[in-house]
mmCIF file of C-alpha atoms and ligand atoms in Angstrom:
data_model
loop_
_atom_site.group_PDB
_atom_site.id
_atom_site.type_symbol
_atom_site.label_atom_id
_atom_site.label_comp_id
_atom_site.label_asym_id
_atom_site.label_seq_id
_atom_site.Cartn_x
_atom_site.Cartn_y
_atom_site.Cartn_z
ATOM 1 C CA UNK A 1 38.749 8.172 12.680
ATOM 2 C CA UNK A 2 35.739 9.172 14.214
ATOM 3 C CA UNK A 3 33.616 11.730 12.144
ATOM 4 C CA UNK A 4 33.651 15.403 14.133
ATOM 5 C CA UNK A 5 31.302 18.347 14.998
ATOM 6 C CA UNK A 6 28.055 18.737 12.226
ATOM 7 C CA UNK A 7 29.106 15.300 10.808
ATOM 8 C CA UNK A 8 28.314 14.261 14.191
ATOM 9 C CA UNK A 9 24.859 15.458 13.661
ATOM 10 C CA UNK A 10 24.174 14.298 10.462
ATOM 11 C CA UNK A 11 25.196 10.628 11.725
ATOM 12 C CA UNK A 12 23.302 10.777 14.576
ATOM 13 C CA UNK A 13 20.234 11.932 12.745
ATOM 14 C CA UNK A 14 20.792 9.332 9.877
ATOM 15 C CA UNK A 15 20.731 6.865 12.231
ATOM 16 C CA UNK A 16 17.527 7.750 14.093
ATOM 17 C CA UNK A 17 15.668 8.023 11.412
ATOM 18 C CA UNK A 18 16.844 4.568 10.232
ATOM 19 C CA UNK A 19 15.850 2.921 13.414
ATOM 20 C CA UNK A 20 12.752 4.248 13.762
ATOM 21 C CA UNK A 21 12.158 3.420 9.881
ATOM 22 C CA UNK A 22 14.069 -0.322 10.765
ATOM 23 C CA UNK A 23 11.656 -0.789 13.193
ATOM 24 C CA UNK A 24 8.243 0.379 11.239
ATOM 25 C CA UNK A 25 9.937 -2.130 8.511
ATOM 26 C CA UNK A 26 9.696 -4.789 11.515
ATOM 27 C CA UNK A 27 6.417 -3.752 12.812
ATOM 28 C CA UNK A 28 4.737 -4.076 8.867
ATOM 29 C CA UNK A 29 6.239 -7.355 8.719
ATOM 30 C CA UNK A 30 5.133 -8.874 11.651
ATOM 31 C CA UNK A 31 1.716 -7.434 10.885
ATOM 32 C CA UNK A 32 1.836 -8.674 7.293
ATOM 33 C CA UNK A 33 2.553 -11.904 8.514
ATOM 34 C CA UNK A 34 0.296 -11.716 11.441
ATOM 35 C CA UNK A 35 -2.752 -11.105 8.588
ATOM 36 C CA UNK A 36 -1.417 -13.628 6.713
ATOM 37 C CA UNK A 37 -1.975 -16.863 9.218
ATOM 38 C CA UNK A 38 -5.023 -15.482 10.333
ATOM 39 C CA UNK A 39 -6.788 -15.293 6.953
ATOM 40 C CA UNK A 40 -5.225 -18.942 6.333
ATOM 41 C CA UNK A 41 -6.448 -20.195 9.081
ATOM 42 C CA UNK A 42 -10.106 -18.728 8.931
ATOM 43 C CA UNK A 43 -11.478 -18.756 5.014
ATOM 44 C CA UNK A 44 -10.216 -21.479 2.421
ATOM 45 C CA UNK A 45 -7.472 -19.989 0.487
ATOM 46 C CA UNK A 46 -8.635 -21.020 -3.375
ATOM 47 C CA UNK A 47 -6.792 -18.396 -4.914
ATOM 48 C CA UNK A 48 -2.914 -17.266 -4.306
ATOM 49 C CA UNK A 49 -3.838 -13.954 -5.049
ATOM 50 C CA UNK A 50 -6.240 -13.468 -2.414
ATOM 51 C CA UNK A 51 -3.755 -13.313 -0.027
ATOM 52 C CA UNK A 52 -2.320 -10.004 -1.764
ATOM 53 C CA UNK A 53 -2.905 -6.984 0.879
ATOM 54 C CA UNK A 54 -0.824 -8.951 3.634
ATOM 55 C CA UNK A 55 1.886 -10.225 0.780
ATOM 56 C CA UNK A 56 2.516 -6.490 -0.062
ATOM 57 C CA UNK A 57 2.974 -5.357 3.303
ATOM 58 C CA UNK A 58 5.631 -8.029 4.046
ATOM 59 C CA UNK A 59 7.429 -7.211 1.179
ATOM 60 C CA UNK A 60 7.134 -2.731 1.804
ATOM 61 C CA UNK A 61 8.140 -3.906 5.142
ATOM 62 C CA UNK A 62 11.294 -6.493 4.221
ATOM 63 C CA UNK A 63 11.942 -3.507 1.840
ATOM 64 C CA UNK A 64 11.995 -1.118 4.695
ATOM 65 C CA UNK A 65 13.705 -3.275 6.879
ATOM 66 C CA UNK A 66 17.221 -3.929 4.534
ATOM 67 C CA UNK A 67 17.203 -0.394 3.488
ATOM 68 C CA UNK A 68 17.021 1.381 6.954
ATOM 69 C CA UNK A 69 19.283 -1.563 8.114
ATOM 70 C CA UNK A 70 22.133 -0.289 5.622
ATOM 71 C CA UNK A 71 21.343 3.178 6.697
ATOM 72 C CA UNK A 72 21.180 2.431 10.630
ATOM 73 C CA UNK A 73 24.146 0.276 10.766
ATOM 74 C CA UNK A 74 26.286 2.174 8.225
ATOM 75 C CA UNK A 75 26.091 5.503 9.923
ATOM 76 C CA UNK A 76 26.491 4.068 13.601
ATOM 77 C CA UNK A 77 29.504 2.292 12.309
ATOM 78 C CA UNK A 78 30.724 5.101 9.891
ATOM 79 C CA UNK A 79 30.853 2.237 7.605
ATOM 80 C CA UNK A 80 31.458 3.930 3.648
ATOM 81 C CA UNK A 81 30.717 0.955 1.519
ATOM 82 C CA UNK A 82 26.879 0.767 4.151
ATOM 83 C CA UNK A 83 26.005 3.704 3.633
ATOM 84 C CA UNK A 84 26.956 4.006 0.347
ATOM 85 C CA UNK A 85 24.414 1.213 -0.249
ATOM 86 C CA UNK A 86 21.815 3.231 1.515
ATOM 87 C CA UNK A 87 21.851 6.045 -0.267
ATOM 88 C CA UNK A 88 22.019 4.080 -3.600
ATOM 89 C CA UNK A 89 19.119 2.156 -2.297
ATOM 90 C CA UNK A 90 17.283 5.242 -1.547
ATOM 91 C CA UNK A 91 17.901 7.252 -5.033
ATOM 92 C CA UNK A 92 16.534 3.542 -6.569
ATOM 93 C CA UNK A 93 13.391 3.616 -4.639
ATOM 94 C CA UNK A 94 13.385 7.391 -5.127
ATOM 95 C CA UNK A 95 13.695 6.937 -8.820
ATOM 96 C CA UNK A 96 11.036 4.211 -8.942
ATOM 97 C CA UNK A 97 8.276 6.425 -6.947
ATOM 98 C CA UNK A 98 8.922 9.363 -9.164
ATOM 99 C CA UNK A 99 8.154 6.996 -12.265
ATOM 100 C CA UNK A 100 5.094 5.267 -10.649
ATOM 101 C CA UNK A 101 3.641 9.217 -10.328
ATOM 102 C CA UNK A 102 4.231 9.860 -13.519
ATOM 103 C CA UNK A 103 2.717 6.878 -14.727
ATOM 104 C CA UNK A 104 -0.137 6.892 -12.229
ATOM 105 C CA UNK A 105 -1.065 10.940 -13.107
ATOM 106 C CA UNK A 106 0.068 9.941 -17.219
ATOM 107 C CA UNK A 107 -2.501 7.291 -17.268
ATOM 108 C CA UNK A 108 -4.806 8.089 -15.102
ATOM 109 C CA UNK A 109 -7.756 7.442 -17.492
ATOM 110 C CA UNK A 110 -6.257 3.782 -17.634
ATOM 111 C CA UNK A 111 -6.353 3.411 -14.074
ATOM 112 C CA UNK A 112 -9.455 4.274 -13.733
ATOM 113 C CA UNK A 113 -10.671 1.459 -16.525
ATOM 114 C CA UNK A 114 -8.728 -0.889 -14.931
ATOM 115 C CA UNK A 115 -10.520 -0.315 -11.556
ATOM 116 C CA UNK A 116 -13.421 -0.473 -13.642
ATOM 117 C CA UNK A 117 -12.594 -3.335 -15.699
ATOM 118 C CA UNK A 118 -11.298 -5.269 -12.512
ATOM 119 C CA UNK A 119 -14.970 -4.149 -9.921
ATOM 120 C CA UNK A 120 -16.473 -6.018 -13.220
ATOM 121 C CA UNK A 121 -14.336 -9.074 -13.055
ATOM 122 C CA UNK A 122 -14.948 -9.295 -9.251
ATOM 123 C CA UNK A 123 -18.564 -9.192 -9.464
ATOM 124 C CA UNK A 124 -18.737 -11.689 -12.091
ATOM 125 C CA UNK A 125 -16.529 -13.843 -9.824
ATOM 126 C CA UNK A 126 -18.718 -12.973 -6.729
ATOM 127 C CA UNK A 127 -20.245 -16.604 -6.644
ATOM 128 C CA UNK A 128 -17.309 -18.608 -7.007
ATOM 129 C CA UNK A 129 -14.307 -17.098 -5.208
ATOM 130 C CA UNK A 130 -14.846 -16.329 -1.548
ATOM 131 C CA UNK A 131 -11.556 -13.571 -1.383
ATOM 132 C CA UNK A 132 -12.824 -11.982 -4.399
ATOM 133 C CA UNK A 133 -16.291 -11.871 -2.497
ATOM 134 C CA UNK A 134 -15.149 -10.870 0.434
ATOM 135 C CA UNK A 135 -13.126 -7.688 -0.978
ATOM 136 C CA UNK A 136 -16.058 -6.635 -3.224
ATOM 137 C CA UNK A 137 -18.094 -6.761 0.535
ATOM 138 C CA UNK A 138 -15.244 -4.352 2.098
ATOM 139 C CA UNK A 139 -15.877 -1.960 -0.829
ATOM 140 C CA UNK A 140 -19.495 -1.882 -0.958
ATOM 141 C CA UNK A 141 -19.588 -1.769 2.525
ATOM 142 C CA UNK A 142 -16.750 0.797 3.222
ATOM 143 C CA UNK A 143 -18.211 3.294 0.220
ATOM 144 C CA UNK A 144 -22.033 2.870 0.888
ATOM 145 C CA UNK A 145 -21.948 1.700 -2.943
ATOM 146 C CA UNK A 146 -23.887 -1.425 -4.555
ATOM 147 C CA UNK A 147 -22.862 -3.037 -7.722
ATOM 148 C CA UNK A 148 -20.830 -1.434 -11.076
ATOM 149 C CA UNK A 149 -23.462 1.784 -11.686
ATOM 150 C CA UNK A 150 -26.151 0.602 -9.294
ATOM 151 C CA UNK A 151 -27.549 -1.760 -7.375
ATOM 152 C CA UNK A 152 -28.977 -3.286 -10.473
ATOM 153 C CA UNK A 153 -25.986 -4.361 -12.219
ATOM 154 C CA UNK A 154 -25.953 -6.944 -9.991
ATOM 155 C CA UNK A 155 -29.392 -8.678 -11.159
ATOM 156 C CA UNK A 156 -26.245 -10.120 -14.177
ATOM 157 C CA UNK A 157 -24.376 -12.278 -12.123
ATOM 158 C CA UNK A 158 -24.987 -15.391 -10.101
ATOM 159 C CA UNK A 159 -26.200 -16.050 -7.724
ATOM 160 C CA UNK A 160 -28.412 -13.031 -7.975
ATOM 161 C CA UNK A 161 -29.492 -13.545 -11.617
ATOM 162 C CA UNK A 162 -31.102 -16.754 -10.382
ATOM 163 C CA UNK A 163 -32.290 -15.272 -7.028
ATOM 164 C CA UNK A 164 -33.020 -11.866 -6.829
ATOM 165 C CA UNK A 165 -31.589 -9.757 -4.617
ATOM 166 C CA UNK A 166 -28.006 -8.045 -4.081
ATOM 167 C CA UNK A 167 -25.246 -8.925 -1.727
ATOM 168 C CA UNK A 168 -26.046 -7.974 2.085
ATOM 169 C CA UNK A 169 -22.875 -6.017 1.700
ATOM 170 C CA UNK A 170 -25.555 -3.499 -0.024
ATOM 171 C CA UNK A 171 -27.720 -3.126 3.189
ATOM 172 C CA UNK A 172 -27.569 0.215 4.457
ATOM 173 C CA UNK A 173 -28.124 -2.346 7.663
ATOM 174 C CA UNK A 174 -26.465 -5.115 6.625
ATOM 175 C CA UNK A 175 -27.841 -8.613 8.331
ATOM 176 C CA UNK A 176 -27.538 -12.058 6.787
ATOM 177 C CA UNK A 177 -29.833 -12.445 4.366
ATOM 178 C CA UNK A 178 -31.165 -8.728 4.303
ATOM 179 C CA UNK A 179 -30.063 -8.013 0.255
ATOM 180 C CA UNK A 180 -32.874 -10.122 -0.144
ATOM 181 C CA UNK A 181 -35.178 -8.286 1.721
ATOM 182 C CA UNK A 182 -38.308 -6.378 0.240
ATOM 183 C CA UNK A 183 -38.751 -3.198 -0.123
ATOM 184 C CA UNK A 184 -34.793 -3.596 -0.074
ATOM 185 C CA UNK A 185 -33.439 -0.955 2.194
ATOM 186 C CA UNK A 186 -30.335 -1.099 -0.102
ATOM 187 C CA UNK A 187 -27.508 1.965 -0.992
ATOM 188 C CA UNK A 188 -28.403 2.453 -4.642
ATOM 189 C CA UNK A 189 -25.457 4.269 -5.518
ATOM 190 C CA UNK A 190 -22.739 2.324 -7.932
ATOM 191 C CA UNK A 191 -19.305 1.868 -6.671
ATOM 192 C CA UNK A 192 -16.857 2.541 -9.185
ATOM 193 C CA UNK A 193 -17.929 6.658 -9.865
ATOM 194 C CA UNK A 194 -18.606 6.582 -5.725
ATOM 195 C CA UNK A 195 -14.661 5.148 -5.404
ATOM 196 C CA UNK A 196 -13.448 7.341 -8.244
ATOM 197 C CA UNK A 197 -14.925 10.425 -6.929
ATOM 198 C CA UNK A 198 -13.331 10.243 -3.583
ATOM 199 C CA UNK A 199 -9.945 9.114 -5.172
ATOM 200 C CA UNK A 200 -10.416 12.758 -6.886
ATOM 201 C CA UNK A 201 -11.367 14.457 -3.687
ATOM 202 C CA UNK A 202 -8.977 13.235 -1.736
ATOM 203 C CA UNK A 203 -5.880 12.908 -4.558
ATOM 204 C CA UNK A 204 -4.470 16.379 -2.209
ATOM 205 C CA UNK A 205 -4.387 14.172 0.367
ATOM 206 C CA UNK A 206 -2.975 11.226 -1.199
ATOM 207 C CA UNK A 207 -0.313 13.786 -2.839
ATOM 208 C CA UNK A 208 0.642 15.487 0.113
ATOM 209 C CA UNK A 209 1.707 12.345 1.883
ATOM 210 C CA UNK A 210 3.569 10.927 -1.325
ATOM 211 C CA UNK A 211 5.459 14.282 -1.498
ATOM 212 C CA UNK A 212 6.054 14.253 2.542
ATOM 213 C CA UNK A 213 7.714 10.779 1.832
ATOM 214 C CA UNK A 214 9.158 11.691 -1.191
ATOM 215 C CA UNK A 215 11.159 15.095 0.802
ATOM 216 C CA UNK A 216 12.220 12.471 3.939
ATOM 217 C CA UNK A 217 13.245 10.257 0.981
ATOM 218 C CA UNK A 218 15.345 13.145 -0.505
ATOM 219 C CA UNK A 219 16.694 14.391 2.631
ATOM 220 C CA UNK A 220 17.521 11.065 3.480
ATOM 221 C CA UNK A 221 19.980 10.957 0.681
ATOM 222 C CA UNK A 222 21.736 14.108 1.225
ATOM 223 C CA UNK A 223 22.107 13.107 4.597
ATOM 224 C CA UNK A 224 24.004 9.657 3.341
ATOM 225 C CA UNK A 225 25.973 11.911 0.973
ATOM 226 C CA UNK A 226 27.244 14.025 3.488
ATOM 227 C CA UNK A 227 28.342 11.219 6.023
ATOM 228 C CA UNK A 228 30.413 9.763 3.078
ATOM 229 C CA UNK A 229 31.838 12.936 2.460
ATOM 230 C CA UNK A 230 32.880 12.796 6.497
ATOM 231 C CA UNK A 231 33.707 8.881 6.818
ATOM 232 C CA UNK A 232 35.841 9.283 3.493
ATOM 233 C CA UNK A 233 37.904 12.824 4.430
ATOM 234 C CA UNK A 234 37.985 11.517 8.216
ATOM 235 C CA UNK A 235 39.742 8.106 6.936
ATOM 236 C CA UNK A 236 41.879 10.026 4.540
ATOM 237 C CA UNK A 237 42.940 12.343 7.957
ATOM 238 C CA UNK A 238 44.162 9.368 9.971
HETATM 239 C C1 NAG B 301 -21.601 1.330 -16.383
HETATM 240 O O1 NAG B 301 -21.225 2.574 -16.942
HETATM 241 C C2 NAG B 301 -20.133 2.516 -17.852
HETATM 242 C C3 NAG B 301 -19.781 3.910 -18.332
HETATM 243 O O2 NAG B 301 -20.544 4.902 -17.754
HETATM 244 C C4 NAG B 301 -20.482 1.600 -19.023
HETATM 245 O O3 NAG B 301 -19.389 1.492 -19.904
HETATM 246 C C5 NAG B 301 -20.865 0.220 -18.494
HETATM 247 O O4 NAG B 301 -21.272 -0.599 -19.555
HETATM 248 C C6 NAG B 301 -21.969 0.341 -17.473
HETATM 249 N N1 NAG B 301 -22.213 -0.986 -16.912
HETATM 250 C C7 NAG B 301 -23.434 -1.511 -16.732
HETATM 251 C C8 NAG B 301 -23.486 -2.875 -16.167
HETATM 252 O O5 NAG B 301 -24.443 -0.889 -17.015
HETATM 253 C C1 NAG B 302 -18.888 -20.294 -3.658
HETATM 254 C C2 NAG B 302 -20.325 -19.901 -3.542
HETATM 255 O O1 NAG B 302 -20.649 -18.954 -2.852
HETATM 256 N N1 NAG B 302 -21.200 -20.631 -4.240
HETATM 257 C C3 NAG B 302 -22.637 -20.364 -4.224
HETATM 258 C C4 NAG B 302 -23.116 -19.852 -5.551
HETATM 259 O O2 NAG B 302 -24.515 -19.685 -5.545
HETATM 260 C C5 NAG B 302 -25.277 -20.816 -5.223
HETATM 261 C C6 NAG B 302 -26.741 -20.436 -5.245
HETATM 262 O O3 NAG B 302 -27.152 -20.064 -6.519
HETATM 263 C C7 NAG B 302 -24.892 -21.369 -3.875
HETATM 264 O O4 NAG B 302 -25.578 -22.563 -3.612
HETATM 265 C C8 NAG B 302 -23.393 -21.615 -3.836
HETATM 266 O O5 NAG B 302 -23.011 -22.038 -2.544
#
């Protein structure tokens, strides 16, 4: 009953793969959830969706985690109907990545207005909701970027339209209180060109790893086609 010779291989290497990608599914969803308590028990959740970025993770990892399970289990066992899900479950997410590039490179323009429209909505939210703050601080931190097109934008929103200033986030030093600071010693530079320009320079990047997934993706399912092929002819043997 037992699958023989390069079968052999292919099950072994099927279900590698899906252990090591059965336990990354584990790993994201122990982390996601790990985030999760941690930002509920340090900031005052006003605002399910600011608990997003950890939410995602659990579910790329639960997804993760049932897939490779199929793929792990079905192969060890030389189960047909397992690994039949598998690769099924692989062409879907296959499917679904291939339309999310097309859409993504399609309406790229879009995407970029949306960022754009969204950076907008955030800053005009600064005041009021503390995750929404607290991501537009990552940004302008992470990209050395202050406001919309510049640091001035943010002379429109409250509390700044009241008090002068920018966020500290803006610092190019940041202390508490130091986007208040004169002569400001402030990045200048707006964030939504700053973020869009190294989207573009680093879209290879970005690319290169989608297509590296996308090939393991592929090859995963060829694999899964081939152990069917085995499991089926070797039960149709005995
Ligand atoms: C920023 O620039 C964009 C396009 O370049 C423009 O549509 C938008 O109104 C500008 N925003 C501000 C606050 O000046
Ligand atoms: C939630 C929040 O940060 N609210 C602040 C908005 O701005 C005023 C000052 O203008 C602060 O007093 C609030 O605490």
């Amino acid at each position: 009953m037992a699958v023989e010779g390069g079968m052999k291989c292919v099950k072994f290497l099927v279900f590698f793969f899906n252990f090591i990608f059965w336990l990354c599914g584990l790993a994201l969803i122990v982390v996601g959830v790990i985030v999760q308590v941690k930002l509920n028990n340090s900031i005052i959740i006003k605002n399910a969706s600011a608990s997003g970025a950890p939410i995602v993770i659990i579910i790329v990892g639960v997804v993760i985690f049932f897939v490779a399970f199929f793929g792990c289990c079905g192969a060890w066992k030389e189960n047909y109907c397992m690994v039949t899900t598998f690769a099924i479950l692989l062409t879907l997410i296959f499917l679904v990545e291939i339309a999310a590039a097309i859409a993504g490179y399609v309406f790229k323009n879009k995407v970029n207005d949306f960022f754009r429209q969204s950076f907008v909505e955030g800053m005009a939210k600064y005041n009021t909701t503390i995750e929404v703050k607290e991501a537009l601080d990552g940004l302008q931190r992470d990209f050395k970027c202050c406001g919309e097109n510049g640091s001035t934008d943010w002379a429109n929103y409250a509390p700044f339209n009241k008090s002068g200033g920018v966020p500290d986030s803006c610092c190019q030093n940041e202390t508490a209180g130091c986007g208040k600071a004169s002569p400001p010693l402030i990045n200048t530079e707006g964030c939504v060109e700053k973020i869009n320009t190294w989207i573009k320079n680093n879209v290879v990047v970005i690319a290169g790893v989608a297509l590296g997934i996308a090939f393991l993706e592929l090859l995963g399912i060829v694999f899964a086609c081939c152990l069917m092929k085995g499991i089926r002819s070797g039960y149709e043997v005995m």
